[in-house]
Coordinates of C-alpha atoms and ligand atoms in Angstrom, one line a residue:
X1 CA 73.3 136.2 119.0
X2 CA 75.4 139.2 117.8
X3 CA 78.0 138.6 115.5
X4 CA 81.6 138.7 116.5
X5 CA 83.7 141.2 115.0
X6 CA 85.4 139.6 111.8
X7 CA 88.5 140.0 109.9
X8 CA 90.1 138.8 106.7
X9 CA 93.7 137.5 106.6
X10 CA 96.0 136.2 104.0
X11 CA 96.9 133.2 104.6
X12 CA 99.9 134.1 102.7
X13 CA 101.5 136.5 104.6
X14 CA 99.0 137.3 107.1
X15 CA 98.4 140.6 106.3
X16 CA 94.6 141.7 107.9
X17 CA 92.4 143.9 105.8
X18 CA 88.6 144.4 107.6
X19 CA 86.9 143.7 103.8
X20 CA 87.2 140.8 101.6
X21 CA 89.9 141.5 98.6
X22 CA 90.3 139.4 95.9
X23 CA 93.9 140.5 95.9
X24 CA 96.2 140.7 99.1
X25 CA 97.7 144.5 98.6
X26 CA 101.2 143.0 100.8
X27 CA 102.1 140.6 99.3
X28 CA 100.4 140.3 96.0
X29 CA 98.5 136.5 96.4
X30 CA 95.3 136.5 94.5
X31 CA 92.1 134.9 96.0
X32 CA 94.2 134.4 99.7
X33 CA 91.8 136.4 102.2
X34 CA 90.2 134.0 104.4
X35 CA 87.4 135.3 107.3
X36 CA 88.5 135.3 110.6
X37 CA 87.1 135.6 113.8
X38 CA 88.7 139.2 115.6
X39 CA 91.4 138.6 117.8
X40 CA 90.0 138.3 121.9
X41 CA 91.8 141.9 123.0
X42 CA 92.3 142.9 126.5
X43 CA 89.0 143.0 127.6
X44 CA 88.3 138.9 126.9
X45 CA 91.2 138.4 129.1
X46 CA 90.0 139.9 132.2
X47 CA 86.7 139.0 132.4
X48 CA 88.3 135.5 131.5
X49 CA 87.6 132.8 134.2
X50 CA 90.9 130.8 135.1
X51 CA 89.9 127.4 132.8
X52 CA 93.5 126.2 132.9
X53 CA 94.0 123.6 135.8
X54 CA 97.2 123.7 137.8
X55 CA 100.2 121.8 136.2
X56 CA 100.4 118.2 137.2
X57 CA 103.2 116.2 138.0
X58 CA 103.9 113.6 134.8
X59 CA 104.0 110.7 137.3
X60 CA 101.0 111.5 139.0
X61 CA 98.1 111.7 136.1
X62 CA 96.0 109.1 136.4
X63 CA 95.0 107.3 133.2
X64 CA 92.0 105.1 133.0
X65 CA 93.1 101.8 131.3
X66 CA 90.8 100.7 128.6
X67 CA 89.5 104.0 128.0
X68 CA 88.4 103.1 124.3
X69 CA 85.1 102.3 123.2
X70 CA 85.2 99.4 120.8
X71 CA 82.6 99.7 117.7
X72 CA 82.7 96.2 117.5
X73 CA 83.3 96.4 113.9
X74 CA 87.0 95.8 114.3
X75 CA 88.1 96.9 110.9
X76 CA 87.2 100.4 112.1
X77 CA 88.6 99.8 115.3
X78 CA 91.9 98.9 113.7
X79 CA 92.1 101.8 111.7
X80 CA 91.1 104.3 114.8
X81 CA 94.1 102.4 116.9
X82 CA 91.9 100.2 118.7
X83 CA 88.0 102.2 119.3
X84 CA 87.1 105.6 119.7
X85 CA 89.1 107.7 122.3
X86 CA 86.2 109.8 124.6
X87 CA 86.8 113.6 123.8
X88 CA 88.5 112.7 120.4
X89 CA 87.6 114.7 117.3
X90 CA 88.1 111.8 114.3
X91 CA 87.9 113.5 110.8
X92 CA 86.5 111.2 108.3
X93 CA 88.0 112.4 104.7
X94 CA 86.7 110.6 100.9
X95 CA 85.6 111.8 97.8
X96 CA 81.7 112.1 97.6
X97 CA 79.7 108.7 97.0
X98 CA 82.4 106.8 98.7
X99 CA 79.9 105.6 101.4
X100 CA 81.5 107.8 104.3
X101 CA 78.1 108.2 105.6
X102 CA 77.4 104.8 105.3
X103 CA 80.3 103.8 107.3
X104 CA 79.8 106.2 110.1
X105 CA 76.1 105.2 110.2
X106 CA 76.9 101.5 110.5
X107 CA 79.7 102.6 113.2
X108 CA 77.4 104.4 115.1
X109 CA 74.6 102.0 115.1
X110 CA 77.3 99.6 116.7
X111 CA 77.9 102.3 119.6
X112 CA 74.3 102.9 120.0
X113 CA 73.4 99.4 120.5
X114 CA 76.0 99.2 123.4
X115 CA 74.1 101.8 124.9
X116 CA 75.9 104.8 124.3
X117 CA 74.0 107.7 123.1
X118 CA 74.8 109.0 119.7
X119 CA 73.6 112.1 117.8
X120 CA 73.7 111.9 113.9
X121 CA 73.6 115.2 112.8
X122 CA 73.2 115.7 109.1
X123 CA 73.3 119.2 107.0
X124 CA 72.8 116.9 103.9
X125 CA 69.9 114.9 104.2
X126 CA 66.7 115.0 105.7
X127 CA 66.2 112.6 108.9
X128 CA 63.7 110.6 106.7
X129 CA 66.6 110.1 104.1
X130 CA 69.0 109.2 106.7
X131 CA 66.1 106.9 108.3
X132 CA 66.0 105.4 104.3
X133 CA 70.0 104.3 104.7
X134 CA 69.5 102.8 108.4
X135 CA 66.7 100.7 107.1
X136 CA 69.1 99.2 104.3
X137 CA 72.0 98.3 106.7
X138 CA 69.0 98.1 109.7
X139 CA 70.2 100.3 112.3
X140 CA 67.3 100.9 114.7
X141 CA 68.8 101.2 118.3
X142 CA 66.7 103.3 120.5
X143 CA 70.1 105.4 121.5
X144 CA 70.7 106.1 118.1
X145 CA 69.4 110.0 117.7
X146 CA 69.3 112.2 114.0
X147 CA 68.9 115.9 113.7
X148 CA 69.1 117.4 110.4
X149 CA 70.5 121.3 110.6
X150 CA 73.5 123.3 109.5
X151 CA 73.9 126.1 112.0
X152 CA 76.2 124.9 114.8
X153 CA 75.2 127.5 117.5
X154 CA 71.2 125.8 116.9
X155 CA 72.9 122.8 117.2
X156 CA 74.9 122.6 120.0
X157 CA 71.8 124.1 121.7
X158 CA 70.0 120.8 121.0
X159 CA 73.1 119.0 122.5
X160 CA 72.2 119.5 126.2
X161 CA 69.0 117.8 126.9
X162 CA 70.0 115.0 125.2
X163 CA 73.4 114.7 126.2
X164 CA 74.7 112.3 123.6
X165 CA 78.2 110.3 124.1
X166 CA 79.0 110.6 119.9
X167 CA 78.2 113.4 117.8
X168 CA 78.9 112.9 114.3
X169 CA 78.6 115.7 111.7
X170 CA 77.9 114.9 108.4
X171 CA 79.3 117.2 106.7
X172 CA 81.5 119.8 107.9
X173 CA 81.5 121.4 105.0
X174 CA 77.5 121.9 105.0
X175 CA 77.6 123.4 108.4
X176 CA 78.2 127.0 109.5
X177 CA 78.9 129.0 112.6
X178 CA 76.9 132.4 113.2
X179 CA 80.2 134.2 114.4
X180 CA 81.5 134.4 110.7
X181 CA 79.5 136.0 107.7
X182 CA 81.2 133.7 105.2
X183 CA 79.3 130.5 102.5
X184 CA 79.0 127.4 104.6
X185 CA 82.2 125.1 103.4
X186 CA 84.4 128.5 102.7
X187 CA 87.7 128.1 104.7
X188 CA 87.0 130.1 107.0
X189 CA 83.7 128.6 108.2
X190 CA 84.7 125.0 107.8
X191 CA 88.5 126.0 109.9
X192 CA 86.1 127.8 112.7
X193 CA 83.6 125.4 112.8
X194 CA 86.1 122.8 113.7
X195 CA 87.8 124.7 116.5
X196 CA 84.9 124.9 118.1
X197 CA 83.6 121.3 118.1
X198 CA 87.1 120.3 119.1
X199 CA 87.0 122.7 122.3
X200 CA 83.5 121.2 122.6
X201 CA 84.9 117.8 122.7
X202 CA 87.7 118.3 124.6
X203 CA 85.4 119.8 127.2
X204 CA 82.9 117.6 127.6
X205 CA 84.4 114.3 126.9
X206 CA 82.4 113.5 124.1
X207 CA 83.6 112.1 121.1
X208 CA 82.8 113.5 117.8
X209 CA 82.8 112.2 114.2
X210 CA 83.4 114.7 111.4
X211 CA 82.9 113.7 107.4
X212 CA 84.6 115.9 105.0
X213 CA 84.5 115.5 101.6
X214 CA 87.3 115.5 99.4
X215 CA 86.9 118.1 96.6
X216 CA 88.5 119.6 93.5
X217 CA 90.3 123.0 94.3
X218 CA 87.4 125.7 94.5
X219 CA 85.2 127.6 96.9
X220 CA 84.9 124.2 99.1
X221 CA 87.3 123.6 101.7
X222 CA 88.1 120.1 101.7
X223 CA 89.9 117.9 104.9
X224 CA 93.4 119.2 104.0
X225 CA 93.0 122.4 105.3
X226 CA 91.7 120.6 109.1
X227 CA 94.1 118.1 109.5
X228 CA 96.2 119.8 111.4
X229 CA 93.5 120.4 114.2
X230 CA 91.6 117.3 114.7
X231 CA 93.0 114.4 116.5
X232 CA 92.2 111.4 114.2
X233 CA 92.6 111.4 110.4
X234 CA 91.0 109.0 108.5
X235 CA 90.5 108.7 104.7
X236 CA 88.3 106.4 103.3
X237 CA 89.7 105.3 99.6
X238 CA 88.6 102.9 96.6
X239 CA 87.3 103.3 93.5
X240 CA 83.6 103.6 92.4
X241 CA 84.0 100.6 90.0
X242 CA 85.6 98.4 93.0
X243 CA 83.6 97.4 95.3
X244 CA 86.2 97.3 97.5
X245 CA 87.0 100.1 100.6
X246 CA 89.9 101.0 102.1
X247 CA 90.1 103.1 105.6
X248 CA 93.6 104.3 106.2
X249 CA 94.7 106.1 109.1
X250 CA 96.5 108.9 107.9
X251 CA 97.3 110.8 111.0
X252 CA 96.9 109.6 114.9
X253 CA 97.1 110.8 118.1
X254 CA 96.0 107.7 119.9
X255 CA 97.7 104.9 117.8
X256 CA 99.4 104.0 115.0
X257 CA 99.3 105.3 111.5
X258 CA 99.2 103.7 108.5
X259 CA 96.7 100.9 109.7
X260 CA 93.9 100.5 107.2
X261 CA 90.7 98.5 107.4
X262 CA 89.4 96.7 104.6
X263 CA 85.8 96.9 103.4
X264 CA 83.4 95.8 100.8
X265 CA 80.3 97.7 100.1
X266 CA 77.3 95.3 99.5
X267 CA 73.3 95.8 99.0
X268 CA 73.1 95.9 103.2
X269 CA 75.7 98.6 103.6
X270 CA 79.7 98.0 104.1
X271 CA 80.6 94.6 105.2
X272 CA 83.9 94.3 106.8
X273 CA 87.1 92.1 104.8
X274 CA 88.5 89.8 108.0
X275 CA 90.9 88.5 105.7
X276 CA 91.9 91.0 103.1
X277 CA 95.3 89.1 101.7
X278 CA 93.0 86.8 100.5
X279 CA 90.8 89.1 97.8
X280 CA 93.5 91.0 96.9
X281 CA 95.3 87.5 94.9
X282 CA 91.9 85.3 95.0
X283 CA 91.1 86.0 91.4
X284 CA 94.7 85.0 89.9
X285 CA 94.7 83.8 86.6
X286 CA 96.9 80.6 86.5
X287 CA 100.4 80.1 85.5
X288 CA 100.4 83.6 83.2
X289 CA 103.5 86.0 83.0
X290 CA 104.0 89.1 84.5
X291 CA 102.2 88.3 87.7
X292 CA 103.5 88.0 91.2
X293 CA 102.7 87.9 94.3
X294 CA 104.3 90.7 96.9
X295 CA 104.0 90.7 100.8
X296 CA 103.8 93.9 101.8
X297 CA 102.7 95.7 105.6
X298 CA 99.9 98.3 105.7
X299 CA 100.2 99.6 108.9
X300 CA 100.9 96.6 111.6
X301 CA 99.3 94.2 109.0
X302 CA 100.9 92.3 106.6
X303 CA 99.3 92.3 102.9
X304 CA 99.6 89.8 100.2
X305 CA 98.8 91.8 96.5
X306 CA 99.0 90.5 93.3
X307 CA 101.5 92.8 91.4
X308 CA 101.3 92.2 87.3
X309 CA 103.2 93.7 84.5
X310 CA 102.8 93.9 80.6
X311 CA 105.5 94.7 79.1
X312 CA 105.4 95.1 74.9
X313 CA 106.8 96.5 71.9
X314 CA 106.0 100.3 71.2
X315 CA 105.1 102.3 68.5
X316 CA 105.9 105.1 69.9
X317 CA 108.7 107.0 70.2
X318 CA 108.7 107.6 73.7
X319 CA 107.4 104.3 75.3
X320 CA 104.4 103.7 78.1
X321 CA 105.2 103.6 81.9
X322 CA 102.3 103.7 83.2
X323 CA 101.0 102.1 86.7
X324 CA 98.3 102.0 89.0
X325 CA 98.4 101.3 92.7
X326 CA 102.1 102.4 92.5
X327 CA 104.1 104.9 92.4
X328 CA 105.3 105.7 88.2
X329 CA 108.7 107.1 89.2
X330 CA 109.5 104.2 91.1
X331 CA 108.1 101.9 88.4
X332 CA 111.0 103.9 86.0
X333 CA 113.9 103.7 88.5
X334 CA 113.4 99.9 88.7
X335 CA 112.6 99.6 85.0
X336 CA 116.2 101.4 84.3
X337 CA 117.7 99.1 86.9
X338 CA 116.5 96.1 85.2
X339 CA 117.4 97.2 82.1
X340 CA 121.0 98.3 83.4
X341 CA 121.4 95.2 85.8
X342 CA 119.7 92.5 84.7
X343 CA 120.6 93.4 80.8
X344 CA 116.7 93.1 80.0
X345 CA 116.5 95.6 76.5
X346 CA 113.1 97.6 77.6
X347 CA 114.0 100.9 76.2
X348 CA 111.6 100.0 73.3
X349 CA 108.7 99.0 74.8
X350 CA 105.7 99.7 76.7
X351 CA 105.6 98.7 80.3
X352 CA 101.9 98.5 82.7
X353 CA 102.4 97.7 86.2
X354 CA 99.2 97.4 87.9
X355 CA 98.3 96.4 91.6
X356 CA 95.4 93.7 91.5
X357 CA 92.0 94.8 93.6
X358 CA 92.7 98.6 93.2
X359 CA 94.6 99.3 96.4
X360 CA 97.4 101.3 96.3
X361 CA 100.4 100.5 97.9
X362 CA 104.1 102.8 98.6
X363 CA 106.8 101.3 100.3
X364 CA 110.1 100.1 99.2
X365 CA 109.1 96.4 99.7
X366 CA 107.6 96.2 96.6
X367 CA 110.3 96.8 94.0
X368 CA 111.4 93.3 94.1
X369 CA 108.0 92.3 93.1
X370 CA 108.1 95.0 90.4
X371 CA 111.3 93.5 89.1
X372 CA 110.5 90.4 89.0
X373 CA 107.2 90.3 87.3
X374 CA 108.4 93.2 84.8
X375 CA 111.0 90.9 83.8
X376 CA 108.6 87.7 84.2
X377 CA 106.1 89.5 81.2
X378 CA 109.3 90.7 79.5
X379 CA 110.3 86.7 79.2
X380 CA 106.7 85.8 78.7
X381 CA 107.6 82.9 81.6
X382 CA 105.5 82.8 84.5
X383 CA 106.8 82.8 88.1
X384 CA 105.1 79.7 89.5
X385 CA 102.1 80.4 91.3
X386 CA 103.1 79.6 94.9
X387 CA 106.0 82.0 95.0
X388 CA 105.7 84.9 97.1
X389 CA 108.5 87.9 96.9
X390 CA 109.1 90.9 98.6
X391 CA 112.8 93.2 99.0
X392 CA 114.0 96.9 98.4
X393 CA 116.1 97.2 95.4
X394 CA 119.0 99.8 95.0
X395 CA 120.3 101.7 91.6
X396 CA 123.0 99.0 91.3
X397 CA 121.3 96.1 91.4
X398 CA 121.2 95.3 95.0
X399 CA 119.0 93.5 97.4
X400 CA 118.1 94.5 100.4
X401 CA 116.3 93.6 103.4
X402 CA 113.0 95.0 104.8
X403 CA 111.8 95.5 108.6
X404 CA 108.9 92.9 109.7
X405 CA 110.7 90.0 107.6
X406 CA 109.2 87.9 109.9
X407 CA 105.5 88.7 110.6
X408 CA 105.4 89.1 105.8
X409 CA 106.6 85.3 105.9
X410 CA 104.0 84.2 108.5
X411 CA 101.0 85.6 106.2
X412 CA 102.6 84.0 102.9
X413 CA 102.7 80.8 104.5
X414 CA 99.3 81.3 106.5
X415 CA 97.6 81.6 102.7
X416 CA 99.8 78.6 101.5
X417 CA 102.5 79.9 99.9
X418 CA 105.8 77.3 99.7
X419 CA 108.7 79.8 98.8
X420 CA 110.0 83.2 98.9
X421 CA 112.4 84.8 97.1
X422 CA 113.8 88.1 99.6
X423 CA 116.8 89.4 99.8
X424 CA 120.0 87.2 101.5
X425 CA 120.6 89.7 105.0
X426 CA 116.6 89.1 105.5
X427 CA 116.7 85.7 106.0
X428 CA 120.3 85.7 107.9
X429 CA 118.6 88.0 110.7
X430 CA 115.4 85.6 110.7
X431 CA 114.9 84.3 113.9
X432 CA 112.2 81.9 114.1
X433 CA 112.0 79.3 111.6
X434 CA 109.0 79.8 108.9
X435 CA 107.6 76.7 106.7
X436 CA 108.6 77.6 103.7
X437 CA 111.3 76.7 101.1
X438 CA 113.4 80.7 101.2
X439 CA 115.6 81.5 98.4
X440 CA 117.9 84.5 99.2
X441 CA 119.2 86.9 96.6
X442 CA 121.7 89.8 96.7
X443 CA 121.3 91.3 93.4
X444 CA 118.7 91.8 90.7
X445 CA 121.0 89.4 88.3
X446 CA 120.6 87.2 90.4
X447 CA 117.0 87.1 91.3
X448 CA 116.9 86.3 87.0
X449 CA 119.0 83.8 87.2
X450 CA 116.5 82.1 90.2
X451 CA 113.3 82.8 88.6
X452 CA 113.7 82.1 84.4
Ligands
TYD501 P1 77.1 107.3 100.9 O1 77.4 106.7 102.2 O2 75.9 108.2 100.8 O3 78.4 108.1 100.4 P2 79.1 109.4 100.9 O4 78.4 109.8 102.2 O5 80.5 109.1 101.0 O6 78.8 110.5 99.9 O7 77.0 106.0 99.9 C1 77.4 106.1 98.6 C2 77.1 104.9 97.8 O8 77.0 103.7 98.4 C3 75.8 105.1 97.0 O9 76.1 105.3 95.7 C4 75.0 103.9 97.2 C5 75.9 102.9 97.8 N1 75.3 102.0 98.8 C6 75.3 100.6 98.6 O10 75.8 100.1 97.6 N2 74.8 99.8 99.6 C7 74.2 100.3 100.7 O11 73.7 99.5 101.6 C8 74.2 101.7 100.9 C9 73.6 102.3 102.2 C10 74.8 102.5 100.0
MG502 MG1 77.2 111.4 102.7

């Protein structure tokens, strides 16, 4: 195939030079010049066929219901907005060693073995390595296929006599299109690469699976820069030293974001976590300070997290905040509001807020439970073990209430939790009647004066 004509542009300013520069001359950017396929001119457009159908009326498109194709590993399926949308391009983001490719191999499996015909395409391992990893979590279905190649134009060449239903690229950034001269995973490449599978899924109705890998600023492209064209993001999180796995939906078009999936990774592949509230407080050491437990919503779910604090004297001259699973600048605000508020002196010591099971959590929910054990580890008196909290806190010392009051209370008493300290308004708009002794609480001097 001959190549198209290429240009570079700043993606800057836009300015187009026909060579690579390491400098845009316009507008002064250094290392900005990105290949790009030509512009179609004139000539594209008239021997163009007429793709575009005519437009329809919105009340007449038909919709089939049920369109989705459930994994059957409903974690996933949670996380996607309830299984994979035909003609969907889902981008599957994580930091290398994750187990993305173990994920999307167990996922596939699943699909395979409902008969749908899958292509695993792999421009990182060989097929007999990829065969290796099946064998571990034993995915053997007959529809399951694996190619291993990193030239798209070979590859979609491969795709019509087998016809597969799911396509999933492993990686993105390891295959390259013929059109552009650029290093497979350069910008350029990786942004091309990705228009062209999503006009090939849109097309053909086939849904395709894309694993990106997260990297450190460099000559790698990582999923950032493709988020904006795929339909689905997905980011599969955790730490190496945890065994457990987090898949958040980051961006939708077909449901929700913000749902995660929980997942642990074992000897047999990634097992899924039906009932996640319970690891994240399981291993709770008993009656200690500076350890609460928070009811928090990850998407449509409700989460119970243990939150802990340790709060002690410095010998420094500008004290510790530090956290993890949180966000630090909240952690200060609420410090400085307990201080202020509750008249806890903190200005002298060290303060760790940590969030139990390395998830991370952000939303205002939480700074109740940040509050409360901060000042908890401050008093060295624990908050008795079956106390659950949850609230947004303001810069003076107020309480407020949270959406999904309701649906947080359920899950604390489902795990058998006997009272909740939340904010006054929350429990005056309940409107179902939860088992479960509720203490209300308008301002952070008061939520002391409860607790200790
Ligand atoms: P992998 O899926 O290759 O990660 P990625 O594609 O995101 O780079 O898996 C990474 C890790 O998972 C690897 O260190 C080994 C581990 N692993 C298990 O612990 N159990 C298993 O069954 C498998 C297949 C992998
Ligand atoms: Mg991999």
């Amino acid at each position: 195939m001959a190549r198209q004509k290429t240009i570079f542009v700043c993606q800057n300013c836009g300015y187009k030079a026909p060579k690579w520069l390491g400098r845009c001359p316009d507008c002064g950017a250094w290392n900005s010049l990105v290949e790009e396929l030509a512009e179609r001119g004139h000539r594209d457009r008239e021997k163009r066929q007429p793709s575009l159908a005519r437009p329809q009326r919105i009340d007449t498109v038909a919709i089939d219901k049920e369109a989705r194709d459930k994994t059957g590993m409903s974690e996933f399926d949670r996380a996607l907005g309830g299984g994979v949308v035909p003609g969907s391009l889902v981008l599957i983001g994580g930091d290398p060693g994750i187990g993305k490719s173990t994920l999307i191999l167990q996922v596939v499996q699943r699909l395979a073995r409902q008969g749908l015909r899958t292509l695993y395409i792999s421009g990182e391992e060989s097929v007999q390595q990829i065969k290796m990893r099946a064998q571990r979590i034993s995915a053997d279905s007959s529809e399951l296929y694996l190619l291993s190649g990193t030239c798209l134009e070979d590859v979609i060449d491969r795709l019509d006599e087998l016809a597969p239903r799911i396509i999933v690229i492993d990686s993105i950034q390891t295959i390259f299109t013929e059109s552009l001269g650029s290093a497979p995973g350069s910008i350029g490449q990786v942004r091309e690469v990705t228009s062209k599978l999503m006009s090939l899924a849109k097309g053909s109705g086939k849904a395709i699976f894309l694993i990106g890998h997260v990297t450190k600023d460099g000559a790698i492209a990582g999923p950032k820069v493709l988020e904006h064209l795929v339909d689905t993001v997905l980011y599969f999180e955790g730490d190496g030293s945890h065994m457990y796995r987090i898949l958040r939906a980051v961006k939708n078009r077909y449901g929700p974001t913000n749902e995660i999936g929980v997942f642990e990774m074992s000897d047999k592949g990634l097992e899924e976590v039906g009932n996640p509230s319970k690891i994240f407080f399981e291993e709770r050491a008993s009656d200690v300070s500076g350890s609460v437990v928070i009811s928090c919503m990850e998407g449509t779910r409700p989460l119970l997290v243990e939150m802990q604090a340790l709060v002690c004297t410095s010998s420094l001259a500008m004290p510790r905040r530090t956290t993890i699973g949180v966000d630090p600048n909240r952690v200060s605000v609420l410090v400085a509001v307990l201080a202020k508020r509750g008249g806890v002196a903190l200005s002298d010591k060290d303060i760790f807020v940590n969030v139990a099971g390395g998830i991370k959590i952000d939303e205002p929910a939480i700074d109740l439970g940040i509050i409360s054990t901060t000042a908890s580890s401050f008093l060295n008196k624990p908050i008795p073990r079956k106390t659950v909290t949850f609230g947004e806190v303001g810069l003076s010392g107020e309480v407020r209430g949270v959406s999904q009051t309701e649906l947080r209370l359920k899950e604390a008493v489902k795990l058998g939790f006997s009272r909740c300290l939340l904010s006054k308004k929350s429990i005056k708009t309940l409107k179902t009647t939860v088992d479960m002794e509720l203490t209300g609480v308008s301002s952070v001097t008061e939520l002391l004066e409860v607790l200790f």
